[in-house]
Short mmCIF file of C-alpha atoms in Angstrom, two decimals:
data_model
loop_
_atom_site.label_atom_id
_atom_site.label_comp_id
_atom_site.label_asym_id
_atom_site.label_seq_id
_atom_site.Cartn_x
_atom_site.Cartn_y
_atom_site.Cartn_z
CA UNK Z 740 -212.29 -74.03 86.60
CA UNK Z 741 -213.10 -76.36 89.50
CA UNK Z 742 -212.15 -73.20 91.78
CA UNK Z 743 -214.99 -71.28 89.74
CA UNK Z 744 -217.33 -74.28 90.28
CA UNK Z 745 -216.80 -74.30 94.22
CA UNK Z 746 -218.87 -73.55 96.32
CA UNK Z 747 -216.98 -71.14 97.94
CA UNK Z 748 -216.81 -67.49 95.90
CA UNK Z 749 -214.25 -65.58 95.88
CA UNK Z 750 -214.12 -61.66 95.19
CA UNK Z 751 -212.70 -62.27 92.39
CA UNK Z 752 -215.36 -64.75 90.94
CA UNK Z 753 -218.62 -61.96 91.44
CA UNK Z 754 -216.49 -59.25 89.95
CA UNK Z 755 -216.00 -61.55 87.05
CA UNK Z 756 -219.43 -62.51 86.92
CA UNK Z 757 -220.58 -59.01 87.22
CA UNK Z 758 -218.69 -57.95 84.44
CA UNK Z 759 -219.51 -60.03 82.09
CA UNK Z 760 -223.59 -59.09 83.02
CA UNK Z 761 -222.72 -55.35 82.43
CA UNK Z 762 -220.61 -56.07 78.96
CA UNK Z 763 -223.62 -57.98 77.47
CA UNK Z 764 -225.84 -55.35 79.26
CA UNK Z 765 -223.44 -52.64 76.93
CA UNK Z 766 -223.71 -54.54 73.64
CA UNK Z 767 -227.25 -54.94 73.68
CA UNK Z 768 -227.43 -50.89 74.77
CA UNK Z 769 -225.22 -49.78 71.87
CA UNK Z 770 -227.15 -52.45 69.32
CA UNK Z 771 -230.55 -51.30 70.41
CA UNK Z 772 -230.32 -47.48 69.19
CA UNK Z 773 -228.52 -48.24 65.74
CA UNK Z 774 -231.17 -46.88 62.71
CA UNK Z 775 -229.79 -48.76 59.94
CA UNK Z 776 -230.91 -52.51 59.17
CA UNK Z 777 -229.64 -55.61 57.24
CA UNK Z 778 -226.80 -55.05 54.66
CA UNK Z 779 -224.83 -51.45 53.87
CA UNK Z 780 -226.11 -49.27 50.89
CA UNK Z 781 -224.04 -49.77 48.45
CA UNK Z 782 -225.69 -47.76 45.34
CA UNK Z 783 -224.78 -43.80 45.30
CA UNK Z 784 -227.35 -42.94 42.93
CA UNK Z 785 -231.07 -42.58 44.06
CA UNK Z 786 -233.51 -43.75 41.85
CA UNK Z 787 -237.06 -41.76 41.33
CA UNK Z 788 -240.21 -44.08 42.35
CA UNK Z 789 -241.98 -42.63 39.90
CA UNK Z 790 -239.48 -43.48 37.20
CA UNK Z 791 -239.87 -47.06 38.28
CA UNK Z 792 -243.79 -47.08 37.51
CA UNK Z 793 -243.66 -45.08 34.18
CA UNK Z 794 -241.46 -47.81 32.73
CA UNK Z 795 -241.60 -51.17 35.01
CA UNK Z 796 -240.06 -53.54 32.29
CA UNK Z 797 -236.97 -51.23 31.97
CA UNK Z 798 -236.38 -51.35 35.93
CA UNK Z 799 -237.55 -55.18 36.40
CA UNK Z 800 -234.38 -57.16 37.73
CA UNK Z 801 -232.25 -54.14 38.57
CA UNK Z 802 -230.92 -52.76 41.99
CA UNK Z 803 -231.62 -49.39 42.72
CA UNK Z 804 -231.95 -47.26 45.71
CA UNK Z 805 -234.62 -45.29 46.48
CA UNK Z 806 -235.61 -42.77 49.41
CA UNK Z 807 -238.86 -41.72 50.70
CA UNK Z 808 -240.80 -41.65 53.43
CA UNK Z 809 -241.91 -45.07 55.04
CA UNK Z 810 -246.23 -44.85 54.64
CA UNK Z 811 -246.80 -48.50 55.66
CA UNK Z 812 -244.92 -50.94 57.91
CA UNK Z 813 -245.58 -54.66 58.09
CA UNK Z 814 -247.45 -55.91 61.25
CA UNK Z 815 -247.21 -59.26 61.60
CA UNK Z 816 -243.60 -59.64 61.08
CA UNK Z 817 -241.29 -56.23 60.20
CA UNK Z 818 -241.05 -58.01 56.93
CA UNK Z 819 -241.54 -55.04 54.46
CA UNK Z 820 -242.10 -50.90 54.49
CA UNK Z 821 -244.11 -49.25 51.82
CA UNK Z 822 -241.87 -46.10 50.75
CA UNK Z 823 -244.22 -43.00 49.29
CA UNK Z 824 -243.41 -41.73 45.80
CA UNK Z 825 -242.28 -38.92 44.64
CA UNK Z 826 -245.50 -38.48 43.08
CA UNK Z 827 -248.59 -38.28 45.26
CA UNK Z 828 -250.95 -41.40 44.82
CA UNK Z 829 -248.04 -43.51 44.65
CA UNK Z 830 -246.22 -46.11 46.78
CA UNK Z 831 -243.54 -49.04 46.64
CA UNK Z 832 -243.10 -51.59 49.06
CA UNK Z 833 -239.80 -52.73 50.15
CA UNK Z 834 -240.32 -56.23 50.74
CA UNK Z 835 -237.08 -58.49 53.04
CA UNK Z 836 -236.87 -62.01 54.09
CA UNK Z 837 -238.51 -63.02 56.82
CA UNK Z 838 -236.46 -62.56 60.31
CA UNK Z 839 -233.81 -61.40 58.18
CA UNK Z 840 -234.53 -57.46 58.66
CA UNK Z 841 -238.01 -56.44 61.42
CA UNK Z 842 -238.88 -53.21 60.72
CA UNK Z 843 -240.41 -51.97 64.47
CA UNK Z 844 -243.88 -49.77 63.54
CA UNK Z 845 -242.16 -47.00 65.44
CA UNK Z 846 -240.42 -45.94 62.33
CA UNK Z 847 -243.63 -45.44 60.57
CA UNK Z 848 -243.35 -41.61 58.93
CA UNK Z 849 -239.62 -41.36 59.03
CA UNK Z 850 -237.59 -41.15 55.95
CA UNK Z 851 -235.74 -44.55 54.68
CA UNK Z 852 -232.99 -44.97 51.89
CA UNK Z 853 -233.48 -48.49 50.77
CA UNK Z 854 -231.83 -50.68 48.36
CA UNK Z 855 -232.97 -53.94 46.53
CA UNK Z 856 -233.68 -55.31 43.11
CA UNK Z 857 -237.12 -54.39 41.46
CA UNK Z 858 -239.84 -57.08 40.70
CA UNK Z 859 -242.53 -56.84 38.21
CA UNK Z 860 -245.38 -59.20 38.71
CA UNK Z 861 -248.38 -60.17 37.43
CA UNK Z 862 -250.98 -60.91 40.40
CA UNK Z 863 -253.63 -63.21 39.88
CA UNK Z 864 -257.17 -62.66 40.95
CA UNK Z 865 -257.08 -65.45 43.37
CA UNK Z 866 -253.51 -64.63 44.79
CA UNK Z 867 -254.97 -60.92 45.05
CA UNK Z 868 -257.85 -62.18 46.94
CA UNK Z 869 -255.55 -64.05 48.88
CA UNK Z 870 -253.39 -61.17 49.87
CA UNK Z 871 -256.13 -58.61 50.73
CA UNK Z 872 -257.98 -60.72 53.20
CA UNK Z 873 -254.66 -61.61 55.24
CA UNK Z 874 -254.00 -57.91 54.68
CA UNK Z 875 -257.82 -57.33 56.09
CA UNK Z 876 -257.24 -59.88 58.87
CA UNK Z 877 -253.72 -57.92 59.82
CA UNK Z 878 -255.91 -54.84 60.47
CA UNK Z 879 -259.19 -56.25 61.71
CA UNK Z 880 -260.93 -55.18 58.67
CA UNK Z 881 -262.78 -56.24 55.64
CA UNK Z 882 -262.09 -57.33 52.54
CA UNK Z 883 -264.22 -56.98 48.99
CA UNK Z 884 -263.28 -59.79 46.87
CA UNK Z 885 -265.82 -58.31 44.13
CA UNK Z 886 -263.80 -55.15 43.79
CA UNK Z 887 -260.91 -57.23 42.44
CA UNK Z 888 -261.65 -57.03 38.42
CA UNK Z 889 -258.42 -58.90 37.01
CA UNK Z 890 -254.97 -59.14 36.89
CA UNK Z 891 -252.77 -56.21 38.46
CA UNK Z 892 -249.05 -55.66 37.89
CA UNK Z 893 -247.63 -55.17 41.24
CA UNK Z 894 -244.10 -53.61 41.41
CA UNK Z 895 -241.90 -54.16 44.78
CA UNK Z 896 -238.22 -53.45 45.78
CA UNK Z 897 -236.65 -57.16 47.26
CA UNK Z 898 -233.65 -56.06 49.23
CA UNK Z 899 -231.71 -57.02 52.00
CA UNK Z 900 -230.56 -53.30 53.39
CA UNK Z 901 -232.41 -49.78 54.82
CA UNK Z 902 -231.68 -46.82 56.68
CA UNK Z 903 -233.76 -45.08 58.54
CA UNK Z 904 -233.42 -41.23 59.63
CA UNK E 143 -213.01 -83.86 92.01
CA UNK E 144 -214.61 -87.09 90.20
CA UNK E 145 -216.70 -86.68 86.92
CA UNK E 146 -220.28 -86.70 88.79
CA UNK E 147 -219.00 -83.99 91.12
CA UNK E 148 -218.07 -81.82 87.89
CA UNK E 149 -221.05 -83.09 86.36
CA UNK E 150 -223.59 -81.74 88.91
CA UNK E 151 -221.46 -78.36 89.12
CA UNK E 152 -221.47 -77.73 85.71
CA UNK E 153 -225.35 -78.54 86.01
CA UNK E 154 -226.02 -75.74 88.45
CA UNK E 155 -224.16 -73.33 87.76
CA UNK E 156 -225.05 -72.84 84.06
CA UNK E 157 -228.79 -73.37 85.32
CA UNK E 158 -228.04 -70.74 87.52
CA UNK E 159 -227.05 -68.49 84.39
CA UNK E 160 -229.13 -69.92 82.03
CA UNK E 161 -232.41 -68.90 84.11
CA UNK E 162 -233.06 -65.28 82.71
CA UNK E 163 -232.75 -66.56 79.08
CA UNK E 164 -234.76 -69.43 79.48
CA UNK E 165 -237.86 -67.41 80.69
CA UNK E 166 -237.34 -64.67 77.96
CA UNK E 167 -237.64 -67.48 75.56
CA UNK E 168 -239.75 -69.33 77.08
CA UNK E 169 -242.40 -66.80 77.74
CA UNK E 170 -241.58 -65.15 74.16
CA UNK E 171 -242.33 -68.77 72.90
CA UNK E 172 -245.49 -69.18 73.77
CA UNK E 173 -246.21 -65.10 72.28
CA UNK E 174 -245.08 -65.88 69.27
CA UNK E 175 -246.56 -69.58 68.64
CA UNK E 176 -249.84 -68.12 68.91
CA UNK E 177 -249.56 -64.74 66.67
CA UNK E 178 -252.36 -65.91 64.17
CA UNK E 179 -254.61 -65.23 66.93
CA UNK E 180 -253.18 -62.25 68.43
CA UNK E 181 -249.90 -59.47 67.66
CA UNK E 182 -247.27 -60.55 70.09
CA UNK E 183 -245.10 -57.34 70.32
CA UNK E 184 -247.28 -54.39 69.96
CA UNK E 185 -251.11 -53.33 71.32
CA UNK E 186 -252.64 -51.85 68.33
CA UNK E 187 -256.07 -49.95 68.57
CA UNK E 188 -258.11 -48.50 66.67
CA UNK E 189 -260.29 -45.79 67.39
CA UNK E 190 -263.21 -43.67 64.59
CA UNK E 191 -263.82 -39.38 64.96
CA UNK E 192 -265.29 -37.50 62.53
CA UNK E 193 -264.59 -34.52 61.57
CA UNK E 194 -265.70 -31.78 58.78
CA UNK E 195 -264.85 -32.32 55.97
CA UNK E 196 -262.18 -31.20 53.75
CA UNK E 197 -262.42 -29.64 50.64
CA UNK E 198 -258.31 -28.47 49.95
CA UNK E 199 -256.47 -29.97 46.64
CA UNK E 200 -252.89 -30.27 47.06
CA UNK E 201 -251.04 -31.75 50.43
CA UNK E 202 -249.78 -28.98 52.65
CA UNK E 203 -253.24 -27.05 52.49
CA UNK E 204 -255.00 -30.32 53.35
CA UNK E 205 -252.77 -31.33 56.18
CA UNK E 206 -252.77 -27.54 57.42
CA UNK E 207 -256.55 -28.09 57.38
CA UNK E 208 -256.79 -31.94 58.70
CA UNK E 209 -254.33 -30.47 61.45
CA UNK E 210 -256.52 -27.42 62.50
CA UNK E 211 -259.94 -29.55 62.19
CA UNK E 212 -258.47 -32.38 64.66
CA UNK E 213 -256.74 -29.77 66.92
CA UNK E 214 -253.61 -31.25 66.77
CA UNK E 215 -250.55 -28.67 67.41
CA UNK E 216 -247.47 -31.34 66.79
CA UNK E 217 -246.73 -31.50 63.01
CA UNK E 218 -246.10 -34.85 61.89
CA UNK E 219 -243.73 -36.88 61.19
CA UNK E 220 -244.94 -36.84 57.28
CA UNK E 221 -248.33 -36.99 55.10
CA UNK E 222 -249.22 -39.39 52.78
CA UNK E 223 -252.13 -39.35 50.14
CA UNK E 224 -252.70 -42.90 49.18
CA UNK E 225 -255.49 -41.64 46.77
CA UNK E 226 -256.92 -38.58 45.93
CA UNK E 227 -259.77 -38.81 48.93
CA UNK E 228 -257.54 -39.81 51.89
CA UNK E 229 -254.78 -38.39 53.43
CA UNK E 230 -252.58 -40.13 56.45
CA UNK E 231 -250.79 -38.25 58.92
CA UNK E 232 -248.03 -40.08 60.62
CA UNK E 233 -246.82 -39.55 64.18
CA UNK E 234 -244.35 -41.77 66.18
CA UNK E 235 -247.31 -44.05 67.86
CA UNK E 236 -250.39 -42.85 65.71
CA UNK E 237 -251.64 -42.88 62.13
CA UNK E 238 -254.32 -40.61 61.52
CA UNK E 239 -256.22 -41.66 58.43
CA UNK E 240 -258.92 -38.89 57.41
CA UNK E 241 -261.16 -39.37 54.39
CA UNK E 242 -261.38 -36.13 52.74
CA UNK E 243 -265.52 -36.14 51.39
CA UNK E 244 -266.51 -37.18 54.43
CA UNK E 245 -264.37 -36.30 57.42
CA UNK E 246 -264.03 -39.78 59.04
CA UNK E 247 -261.10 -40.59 61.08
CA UNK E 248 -259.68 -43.70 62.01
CA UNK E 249 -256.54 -43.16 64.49
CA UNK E 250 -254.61 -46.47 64.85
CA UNK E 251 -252.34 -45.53 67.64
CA UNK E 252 -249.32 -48.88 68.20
CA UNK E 253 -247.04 -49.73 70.98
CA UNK E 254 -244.56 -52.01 72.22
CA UNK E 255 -245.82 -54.58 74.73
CA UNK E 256 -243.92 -54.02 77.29
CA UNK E 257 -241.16 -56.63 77.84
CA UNK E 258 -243.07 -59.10 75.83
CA UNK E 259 -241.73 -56.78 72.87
CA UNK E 260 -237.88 -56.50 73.57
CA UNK E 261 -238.47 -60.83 74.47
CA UNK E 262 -239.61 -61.52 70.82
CA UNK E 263 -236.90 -59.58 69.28
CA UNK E 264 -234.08 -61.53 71.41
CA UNK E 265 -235.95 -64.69 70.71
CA UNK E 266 -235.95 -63.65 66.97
CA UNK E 267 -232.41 -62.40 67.28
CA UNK E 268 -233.53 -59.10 65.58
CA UNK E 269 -230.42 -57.13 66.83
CA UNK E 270 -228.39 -59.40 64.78
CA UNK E 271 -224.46 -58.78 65.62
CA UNK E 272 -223.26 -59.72 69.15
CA UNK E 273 -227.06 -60.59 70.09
CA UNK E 274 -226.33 -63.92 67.75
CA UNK E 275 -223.12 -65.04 69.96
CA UNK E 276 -225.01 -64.84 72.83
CA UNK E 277 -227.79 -66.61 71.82
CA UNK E 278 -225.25 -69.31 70.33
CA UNK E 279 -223.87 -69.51 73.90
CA UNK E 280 -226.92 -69.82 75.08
CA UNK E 281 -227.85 -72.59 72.87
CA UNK E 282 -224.62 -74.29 73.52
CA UNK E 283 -225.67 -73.95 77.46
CA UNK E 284 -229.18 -75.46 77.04
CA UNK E 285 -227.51 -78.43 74.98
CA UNK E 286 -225.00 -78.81 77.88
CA UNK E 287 -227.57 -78.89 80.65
CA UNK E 288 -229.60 -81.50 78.58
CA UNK E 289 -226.54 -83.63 78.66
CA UNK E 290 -225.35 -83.49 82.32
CA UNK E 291 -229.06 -83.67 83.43
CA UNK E 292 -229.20 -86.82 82.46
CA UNK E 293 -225.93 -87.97 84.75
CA UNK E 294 -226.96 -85.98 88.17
CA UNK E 295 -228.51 -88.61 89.93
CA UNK E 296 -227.13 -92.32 89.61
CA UNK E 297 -229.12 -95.69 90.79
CA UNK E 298 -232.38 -96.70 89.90
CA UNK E 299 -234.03 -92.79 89.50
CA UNK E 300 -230.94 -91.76 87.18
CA UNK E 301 -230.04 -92.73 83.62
CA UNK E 302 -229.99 -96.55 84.30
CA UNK E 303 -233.28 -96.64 85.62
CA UNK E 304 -236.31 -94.03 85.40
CA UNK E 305 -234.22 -91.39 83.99
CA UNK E 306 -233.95 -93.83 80.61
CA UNK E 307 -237.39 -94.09 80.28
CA UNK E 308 -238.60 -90.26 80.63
CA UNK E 309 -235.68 -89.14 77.96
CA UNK E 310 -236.87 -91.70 75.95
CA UNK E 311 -240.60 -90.52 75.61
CA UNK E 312 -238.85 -86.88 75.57
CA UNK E 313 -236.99 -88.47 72.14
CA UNK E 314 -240.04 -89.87 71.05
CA UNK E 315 -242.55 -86.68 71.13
CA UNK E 316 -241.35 -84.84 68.62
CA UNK E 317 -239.93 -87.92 66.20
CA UNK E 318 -243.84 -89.51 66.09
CA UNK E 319 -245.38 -86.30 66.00
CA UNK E 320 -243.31 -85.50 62.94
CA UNK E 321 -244.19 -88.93 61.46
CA UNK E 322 -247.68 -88.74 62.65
CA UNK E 323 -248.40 -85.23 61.61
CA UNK E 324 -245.82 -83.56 59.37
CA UNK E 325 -243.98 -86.39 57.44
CA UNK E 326 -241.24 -86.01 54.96
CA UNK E 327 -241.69 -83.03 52.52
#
């Protein structure tokens, strides 16, 4: 230790010290082109989005995995993907913990398997509001409060796991 | 070799090391505490075309059409129809969002910022895995510098004299800030 700390280095100290650079160097290499994020699928079974909204209630609380391709990406944070439907006009958004999974935008368009338990809310006006002028500020846009009408029922996936091909 | 000796050693050398973090986070730091104002890891624009417009029902024969109108040979990546007059065509750093009745395009192309991008996700430990026992060294290092800082110098500009003072106001900032501003939830 006090040998290490001396002033004078030997051979052997810069080879250590360069290897331990290059090994962290490796990791970070290796960790950097992995595809899948958070926790492994465990589900075999893929679920149908459109199954999900013909019958919410019947899905609310339950796991499921589901596969389509990723139409929206958080960003602000990589905190959730919107997944398109097997049904045109439709999509489900895949919604994580903060910091816990960061989707890049990169991956927008490519196809993800996700899994996660559904929620079935009821949205307020003023939460709605809420959400669509962060959503507005996100994208430098606008948002018209007047073309919220009422209540909406919004339907995510909360999950902790993805994979992305 | 007496404690002060291995004192100002340790101090160094684990500067030395600790350098290359400390500016990632650092400089990711101040990114990220300001991303209400701006986005801290990519550049996204946003740019409007028009084109004619397109008249096609189902998806393939409107992004066959979208495709040929904006002259695009690359297919991409997928199409989505979020509603029956707009269709989205993805591609690795551009969304091209095309409303059908009237042809106007809005392209938002992202990318990385470069090494501001791959700074936020170390500071955010977004790899996850080994990433986290590194930055647990690191923290570990920063908590060890703090500590033989303090006992580099002796006399009246080390611990016992100035040095008491200035990590005592260093103490103090964030306690009566929290009292001050944030208080107890």
């Amino acid at each position: 230790m006090a040998r290490f700390l001396s002033e004078d280095w030997t051979p052997m100290n810069r080879a250590l010290a360069i290897a331990l650079t290059l090994s962290l160097a490796l990791v970070a290499s290796v960790e950097a082109d992995t595809k899948k994020y958070g926790t492994p699928l465990t589900l075999k079974d893929t679920t149908k989005v459109s199954a999900i909204f013909a019958a919410p209630a019947t899905f609310d609380g339950k796991r499921v995995r589901l596969e389509g391709s990723i139409v929206g990406v958080c960003e602000e944070r990589g905190c959730w993907i919107a997944l398109s439907s097997d049904q045109e006009f439709q999509s489900i958004r895949f919604k994580v913990d903060d910091g816990v999974i960061v989707f890049p935008l990169s991956i927008k368009g490519r196809t993800a398997v996700i899994e996660g338990v559904v929620s079935v809310q009821e949205v307020s006006v003023k939460a709605q509001i809420e959400a669509g002028e962060h959503e507005a500020r996100e994208h430098g846009t606008t948002f018209d409060a007047s073309k919220v009408k009422g209540p909406r029922t919004v339907i995510m996936v909360k999950g902790e796991g993805a994979e992305v091909f | 070799m007496n404690w002060r000796r291995l004192n100002n050693l340790l101090h160094r050398d684990i500067g030395y090391v600790a350098v290359g973090l400390t500016l990632a986070y650092a400089i990711s730091g101040l990114a990220v505490n300001h991303k209400a104002d701006w986005n801290p890891n990519y550049r996204i624009e946003k740019t409007a075309g028009q084109i004619e417009p397109i008249g096609a029902r189902d998806r393939e024969t409107v992004t066959a059409e979208a495709l040929r109108k904006l002259q695009l040979t690359e297919p991409p990546r997928s199409a989505f129809r979020p509603d029956p007059e707009t269709i989205r065509l993805f591609y690795e750093h551009a969304t091209y969002s095309i409303d059908l009745p009237s042809g106007a395009v809005v392209v938002e192309s992202s990318r990385p910022r470069p090494v501001l991008y791959e700074f936020n996700q170390l500071h955010l430990n977004t790899p996850k895995g080994a990433w986290t026992i590194i930055a647990d060294a690191y923290a570990v290092a920063l908590i060890v510098l703090s500590l033989t800082g303090m006992f580099v110098l002796k006399g009246r500009h080390g611990i016992s004299g100035r040095g008491a003072w200035l990590v005592g106001a260093g103490v103090l900032v964030p306690v009566m800030y929290w009292f001050a501003f944030v208080g107890t939830p």
